[in-house]
């Protein structure tokens, strides 16, 4: 979010040039001035992009033109969560892989949530190979 705040005008100009926006709650607030899903939807409807915004334990909110969806996070206990390193990258990887496979945005987001949920259960940014 510090990078977004520091280069706000450049990031706003990019919204006209990109197809997919991936952000977490802090990043979207720095970019759009809000982290409220209804307000995010109002601000993004003017752009022809698919946006996936992660909200930690609340899952991900998806926006594409007038379409919106919410995909809840997996229910994890405090004992399940070991290290948050790599959670955002794993969400992005799963989400983009799902889109590449032709899945709907909700199914792609579920893949991202599954990947992020796997990586936070151990130390380090990569999920175990097993």
XYZ file of C-alpha atoms in Angstrom:
130
model
C 0.000 0.000 0.000
C 2.966 2.311 0.565
C 3.979 1.886 -3.077
C 0.424 2.590 -4.257
C 0.170 5.703 -2.095
C 3.565 6.969 -3.243
C 2.754 6.489 -6.956
C -1.012 6.995 -6.820
C -1.409 8.919 -10.090
C 0.608 6.358 -12.040
C -1.435 3.491 -10.613
C -4.714 5.263 -11.404
C -3.539 5.797 -15.003
C -2.829 2.065 -15.266
C -6.490 1.225 -14.636
C -7.222 2.228 -18.234
C -4.471 -0.088 -19.528
C -4.905 -3.338 -17.591
C -7.300 -6.274 -17.817
C -6.905 -7.723 -14.313
C -6.360 -5.983 -10.980
C -5.252 -7.974 -7.943
C -5.084 -6.123 -4.629
C -5.422 -6.652 -0.931
C -7.560 -4.536 1.371
C -4.813 -1.997 2.162
C -3.764 -1.665 -1.480
C -7.297 -1.050 -2.759
C -7.880 1.545 -0.044
C -4.661 3.339 -1.030
C -5.705 3.208 -4.691
C -9.404 4.066 -4.498
C -9.723 5.713 -1.086
C -12.036 3.005 0.235
C -12.029 -0.624 1.276
C -15.828 -0.952 1.332
C -16.957 -3.426 -1.370
C -19.984 -1.355 -2.460
C -17.820 1.741 -2.913
C -15.098 -0.266 -4.680
C -17.719 -1.553 -7.126
C -18.939 1.991 -7.820
C -15.408 3.199 -8.534
C -14.334 0.236 -10.683
C -17.461 -0.003 -12.859
C -16.017 2.700 -15.123
C -13.057 0.469 -16.016
C -13.132 -2.626 -18.198
C -11.175 -4.773 -15.750
C -11.640 -7.853 -13.637
C -10.639 -7.028 -10.066
C -10.032 -9.474 -7.240
C -9.553 -7.885 -3.833
C -8.528 -10.049 -0.901
C -9.804 -9.283 2.588
C -7.931 -11.846 4.684
C -10.332 -13.873 6.799
C -13.285 -12.388 4.877
C -12.139 -13.974 1.611
C -12.127 -12.186 -1.729
C -14.476 -9.767 -3.433
C -14.617 -9.847 -7.217
C -15.662 -7.051 -9.538
C -16.139 -7.101 -13.307
C -18.137 -4.297 -14.854
C -21.537 -4.519 -13.105
C -20.955 -8.088 -11.877
C -19.838 -8.726 -8.313
C -19.157 -11.783 -6.215
C -17.824 -12.697 -2.811
C -15.895 -15.908 -2.214
C -15.472 -16.624 1.506
C -12.159 -17.639 3.005
C -11.648 -21.132 4.327
C -12.464 -21.412 8.015
C -9.135 -21.669 9.799
C -8.409 -21.631 13.498
C -5.607 -19.562 15.008
C -3.645 -22.788 15.351
C -3.936 -23.443 11.607
C -2.206 -20.184 10.702
C 1.576 -20.421 10.966
C 2.978 -17.749 8.608
C 1.187 -15.321 6.285
C 4.236 -14.949 4.026
C 3.254 -15.663 0.435
C -0.515 -15.714 0.966
C -1.169 -12.910 -1.521
C 1.152 -14.369 -4.122
C -0.441 -17.796 -3.747
C -3.914 -16.272 -4.111
C -2.756 -14.527 -7.289
C -1.230 -17.739 -8.651
C -4.353 -19.796 -8.008
C -6.691 -17.099 -9.305
C -4.720 -16.552 -12.509
C -4.336 -20.304 -13.067
C -8.099 -20.685 -12.753
C -8.748 -17.909 -15.253
C -6.193 -19.447 -17.624
C -8.087 -22.746 -17.372
C -11.267 -20.944 -18.436
C -12.954 -21.021 -15.041
C -15.478 -18.395 -13.981
C -14.141 -15.654 -11.717
C -15.709 -17.242 -8.620
C -14.138 -20.647 -9.303
C -10.798 -19.002 -10.059
C -10.980 -17.082 -6.780
C -11.719 -20.318 -4.939
C -8.535 -21.764 -6.424
C -6.664 -18.714 -5.161
C -8.161 -19.025 -1.699
C -7.278 -22.712 -1.583
C -3.673 -21.947 -2.552
C -3.370 -19.127 -0.014
C -4.922 -21.284 2.710
C -2.364 -24.007 2.036
C 0.671 -21.721 2.209
C -0.239 -20.050 5.509
C -0.305 -23.394 7.316
C 3.502 -23.637 7.365
C 6.583 -21.429 7.511
C 7.658 -19.834 4.242
C 6.112 -18.532 1.031
C 5.835 -21.811 -0.866
C 3.325 -24.569 -0.228
C 4.723 -28.009 0.554
C 5.102 -30.356 -2.404
C 2.976 -33.119 -0.891
